[in-house]
PDB file of C-alpha atoms in Angstrom:
ATOM      1  CA  UNK A 500      -7.537   3.638 -18.322  1.00 61.00           C
ATOM      2  CA  UNK A 501      -7.445   7.146 -19.681  1.00 67.00           C
ATOM      3  CA  UNK A 502      -4.656   9.684 -19.347  1.00 72.00           C
ATOM      4  CA  UNK A 503      -1.854   8.954 -16.856  1.00 73.00           C
ATOM      5  CA  UNK A 504      -0.910  12.150 -15.076  1.00 80.00           C
ATOM      6  CA  UNK A 505       2.171  11.138 -13.144  1.00 89.00           C
ATOM      7  CA  UNK A 506       4.768   8.451 -12.570  1.00 93.00           C
ATOM      8  CA  UNK A 507       7.158   7.759  -9.725  1.00 95.00           C
ATOM      9  CA  UNK A 508      10.339   5.726  -9.319  1.00 97.00           C
ATOM     10  CA  UNK A 509      10.798   3.863  -6.012  1.00 96.00           C
ATOM     11  CA  UNK A 510      14.298   2.686  -5.083  1.00 96.00           C
ATOM     12  CA  UNK A 511      14.884   1.193  -1.659  1.00 95.00           C
ATOM     13  CA  UNK A 512      16.847  -1.398   0.276  1.00 92.00           C
ATOM     14  CA  UNK A 513      15.457  -4.730   1.337  1.00 89.00           C
ATOM     15  CA  UNK A 514      12.822  -4.468   4.061  1.00 89.00           C
ATOM     16  CA  UNK A 515      11.729  -0.960   2.984  1.00 94.00           C
ATOM     17  CA  UNK A 516       8.116  -0.411   3.996  1.00 96.00           C
ATOM     18  CA  UNK A 517       5.231   1.737   2.824  1.00 96.00           C
ATOM     19  CA  UNK A 518       2.537   1.418   5.517  1.00 97.00           C
ATOM     20  CA  UNK A 519      -1.116   0.894   4.645  1.00 98.00           C
ATOM     21  CA  UNK A 520      -2.481   3.731   2.524  1.00 98.00           C
ATOM     22  CA  UNK A 521      -4.605   4.363  -0.548  1.00 97.00           C
ATOM     23  CA  UNK A 522      -4.137   6.488  -3.652  1.00 95.00           C
ATOM     24  CA  UNK A 523      -6.774   8.759  -5.126  1.00 92.00           C
ATOM     25  CA  UNK A 524      -6.056   7.514  -8.647  1.00 91.00           C
ATOM     26  CA  UNK A 525      -5.916   4.153 -10.402  1.00 94.00           C
ATOM     27  CA  UNK A 526      -2.356   2.859 -10.219  1.00 94.00           C
ATOM     28  CA  UNK A 527      -0.241   0.579 -12.416  1.00 96.00           C
ATOM     29  CA  UNK A 528       2.718  -0.717 -10.397  1.00 97.00           C
ATOM     30  CA  UNK A 529       5.713  -2.225 -12.269  1.00 98.00           C
ATOM     31  CA  UNK A 530       8.479  -4.154 -10.512  1.00 98.00           C
ATOM     32  CA  UNK A 531      11.929  -3.689 -12.059  1.00 98.00           C
ATOM     33  CA  UNK A 532      14.343  -5.332  -9.554  1.00 97.00           C
ATOM     34  CA  UNK A 533      13.990  -7.145  -6.256  1.00 97.00           C
ATOM     35  CA  UNK A 534      10.494  -7.928  -5.030  1.00 97.00           C
ATOM     36  CA  UNK A 535       7.520  -6.106  -3.521  1.00 97.00           C
ATOM     37  CA  UNK A 536       5.036  -7.812  -1.214  1.00 97.00           C
ATOM     38  CA  UNK A 537       1.556  -6.275  -1.159  1.00 98.00           C
ATOM     39  CA  UNK A 538      -1.290  -6.700   1.277  1.00 98.00           C
ATOM     40  CA  UNK A 539      -4.388  -5.265  -0.432  1.00 98.00           C
ATOM     41  CA  UNK A 540      -7.768  -4.332   1.066  1.00 98.00           C
ATOM     42  CA  UNK A 541     -10.943  -3.086  -0.596  1.00 97.00           C
ATOM     43  CA  UNK A 542     -12.196   0.429   0.329  1.00 98.00           C
ATOM     44  CA  UNK A 543     -14.780  -0.769   2.927  1.00 97.00           C
ATOM     45  CA  UNK A 544     -11.891  -2.267   4.956  1.00 97.00           C
ATOM     46  CA  UNK A 545     -11.217   1.306   6.117  1.00 97.00           C
ATOM     47  CA  UNK A 546     -13.438   0.541   9.111  1.00 97.00           C
ATOM     48  CA  UNK A 547     -10.715  -1.756  10.454  1.00 97.00           C
ATOM     49  CA  UNK A 548      -7.757   0.298   9.251  1.00 98.00           C
ATOM     50  CA  UNK A 549      -8.771   3.472  11.106  1.00 98.00           C
ATOM     51  CA  UNK A 550      -7.774   6.130   8.544  1.00 98.00           C
ATOM     52  CA  UNK A 551      -6.407   9.409   9.809  1.00 97.00           C
ATOM     53  CA  UNK A 552      -9.097  12.131   9.794  1.00 95.00           C
ATOM     54  CA  UNK A 553      -9.842  14.095   6.614  1.00 93.00           C
ATOM     55  CA  UNK A 554      -7.523  17.120   6.249  1.00 94.00           C
ATOM     56  CA  UNK A 555      -4.883  15.485   8.469  1.00 96.00           C
ATOM     57  CA  UNK A 556      -1.441  15.445   6.766  1.00 95.00           C
ATOM     58  CA  UNK A 557      -1.669  11.618   6.627  1.00 96.00           C
ATOM     59  CA  UNK A 558      -5.356  11.366   5.749  1.00 95.00           C
ATOM     60  CA  UNK A 559      -4.686   8.734   3.054  1.00 97.00           C
ATOM     61  CA  UNK A 560      -2.911   6.469   5.568  1.00 98.00           C
ATOM     62  CA  UNK A 561      -4.148   3.952   8.135  1.00 98.00           C
ATOM     63  CA  UNK A 562      -3.491   4.588  11.810  1.00 98.00           C
ATOM     64  CA  UNK A 563      -3.248   0.811  12.393  1.00 98.00           C
ATOM     65  CA  UNK A 564       0.269  -0.600  12.183  1.00 97.00           C
ATOM     66  CA  UNK A 565      -0.344  -3.835  10.271  1.00 96.00           C
ATOM     67  CA  UNK A 566       3.027  -5.181  11.405  1.00 95.00           C
ATOM     68  CA  UNK A 567       1.948  -4.908  15.084  1.00 95.00           C
ATOM     69  CA  UNK A 568      -1.820  -4.458  15.479  1.00 95.00           C
ATOM     70  CA  UNK A 569      -2.734  -2.924  18.845  1.00 96.00           C
ATOM     71  CA  UNK A 570      -6.147  -4.430  19.644  1.00 95.00           C
ATOM     72  CA  UNK A 571      -6.711  -2.135  22.626  1.00 96.00           C
ATOM     73  CA  UNK A 572      -6.231   1.056  20.619  1.00 97.00           C
ATOM     74  CA  UNK A 573      -7.950  -0.316  17.484  1.00 98.00           C
ATOM     75  CA  UNK A 574     -10.553  -2.837  18.728  1.00 97.00           C
ATOM     76  CA  UNK A 575     -12.263  -3.422  15.330  1.00 95.00           C
ATOM     77  CA  UNK A 576      -9.055  -4.021  13.374  1.00 97.00           C
ATOM     78  CA  UNK A 577      -8.669  -7.788  13.738  1.00 94.00           C
ATOM     79  CA  UNK A 578     -12.366  -8.609  13.334  1.00 94.00           C
ATOM     80  CA  UNK A 579     -12.773  -6.443  10.220  1.00 95.00           C
ATOM     81  CA  UNK A 580      -9.471  -7.348   8.527  1.00 96.00           C
ATOM     82  CA  UNK A 581      -8.979 -11.020   9.386  1.00 92.00           C
ATOM     83  CA  UNK A 582      -9.263 -13.171   6.267  1.00 92.00           C
ATOM     84  CA  UNK A 583     -10.090 -10.148   4.127  1.00 93.00           C
ATOM     85  CA  UNK A 584      -6.845  -8.975   2.496  1.00 94.00           C
ATOM     86  CA  UNK A 585      -5.248 -10.266  -0.691  1.00 97.00           C
ATOM     87  CA  UNK A 586      -1.518 -11.007  -0.745  1.00 97.00           C
ATOM     88  CA  UNK A 587       0.498 -10.391  -3.924  1.00 98.00           C
ATOM     89  CA  UNK A 588       4.244 -10.664  -4.550  1.00 98.00           C
ATOM     90  CA  UNK A 589       5.702  -8.844  -7.546  1.00 98.00           C
ATOM     91  CA  UNK A 590       8.969 -10.051  -9.062  1.00 98.00           C
ATOM     92  CA  UNK A 591      10.994  -8.291 -11.772  1.00 98.00           C
ATOM     93  CA  UNK A 592       8.821  -7.856 -14.872  1.00 98.00           C
ATOM     94  CA  UNK A 593       5.528  -8.222 -12.973  1.00 98.00           C
ATOM     95  CA  UNK A 594       2.864  -5.529 -12.803  1.00 98.00           C
ATOM     96  CA  UNK A 595      -0.161  -4.905 -10.608  1.00 98.00           C
ATOM     97  CA  UNK A 596      -3.242  -2.771 -11.145  1.00 97.00           C
ATOM     98  CA  UNK A 597      -4.438  -1.102  -7.921  1.00 97.00           C
ATOM     99  CA  UNK A 598      -7.855   0.560  -8.235  1.00 96.00           C
ATOM    100  CA  UNK A 599      -8.421   3.975  -6.729  1.00 96.00           C
ATOM    101  CA  UNK A 600      -9.024   3.976  -2.963  1.00 97.00           C
ATOM    102  CA  UNK A 601      -7.823   0.383  -2.516  1.00 98.00           C
ATOM    103  CA  UNK A 602      -5.633   0.121   0.566  1.00 98.00           C
ATOM    104  CA  UNK A 603      -2.138  -1.311   0.120  1.00 98.00           C
ATOM    105  CA  UNK A 604       0.650  -2.112   2.570  1.00 98.00           C
ATOM    106  CA  UNK A 605       3.902  -2.678   0.674  1.00 98.00           C
ATOM    107  CA  UNK A 606       7.213  -4.186   1.737  1.00 96.00           C
ATOM    108  CA  UNK A 607      10.269  -4.464  -0.472  1.00 96.00           C
ATOM    109  CA  UNK A 608      12.806  -7.246  -0.498  1.00 95.00           C
ATOM    110  CA  UNK A 609      16.057  -7.708  -2.362  1.00 93.00           C
ATOM    111  CA  UNK A 610      19.243  -9.731  -2.116  1.00 92.00           C
ATOM    112  CA  UNK A 611      21.828  -8.387   0.298  1.00 89.00           C
ATOM    113  CA  UNK A 612      23.502  -5.328  -1.220  1.00 90.00           C
ATOM    114  CA  UNK A 613      20.796  -5.006  -3.898  1.00 94.00           C
ATOM    115  CA  UNK A 614      17.830  -2.676  -4.290  1.00 95.00           C
ATOM    116  CA  UNK A 615      14.121  -3.083  -4.784  1.00 96.00           C
ATOM    117  CA  UNK A 616      13.192  -0.884  -7.751  1.00 97.00           C
ATOM    118  CA  UNK A 617       9.650  -0.126  -8.903  1.00 97.00           C
ATOM    119  CA  UNK A 618       7.865   2.362 -11.139  1.00 97.00           C
ATOM    120  CA  UNK A 619       4.218   3.284 -10.867  1.00 93.00           C
ATOM    121  CA  UNK A 620       1.874   5.293 -13.000  1.00 93.00           C
ATOM    122  CA  UNK A 621      -1.246   7.172 -11.852  1.00 89.00           C
TER     123      UNK A 621
END
């Protein structure tokens, strides 16, 4: 995997959400507490995710809200994405490798009063 240049700690309540986006580096994601639910798409799925334009502040994010897909605004979304994504749930002690430019939509879950805690390395 080569040299890892950065790591990040994510701590959030149940139902925390990171909308569909990609990273420009390979990513190792480690779940420490609670759970994380991933919906993963390969890079060509961008056609149905409608990325923000290059140089936009959110250019690594999808304009499509995968929780509530608006078919009028994003007419290709359902046809391109339906049956295409992979679903993964990480529990404490699990890890996931996410290749560079793979899209991921991530939702945390934890018991009431607890936190979802993750660490990732790029």
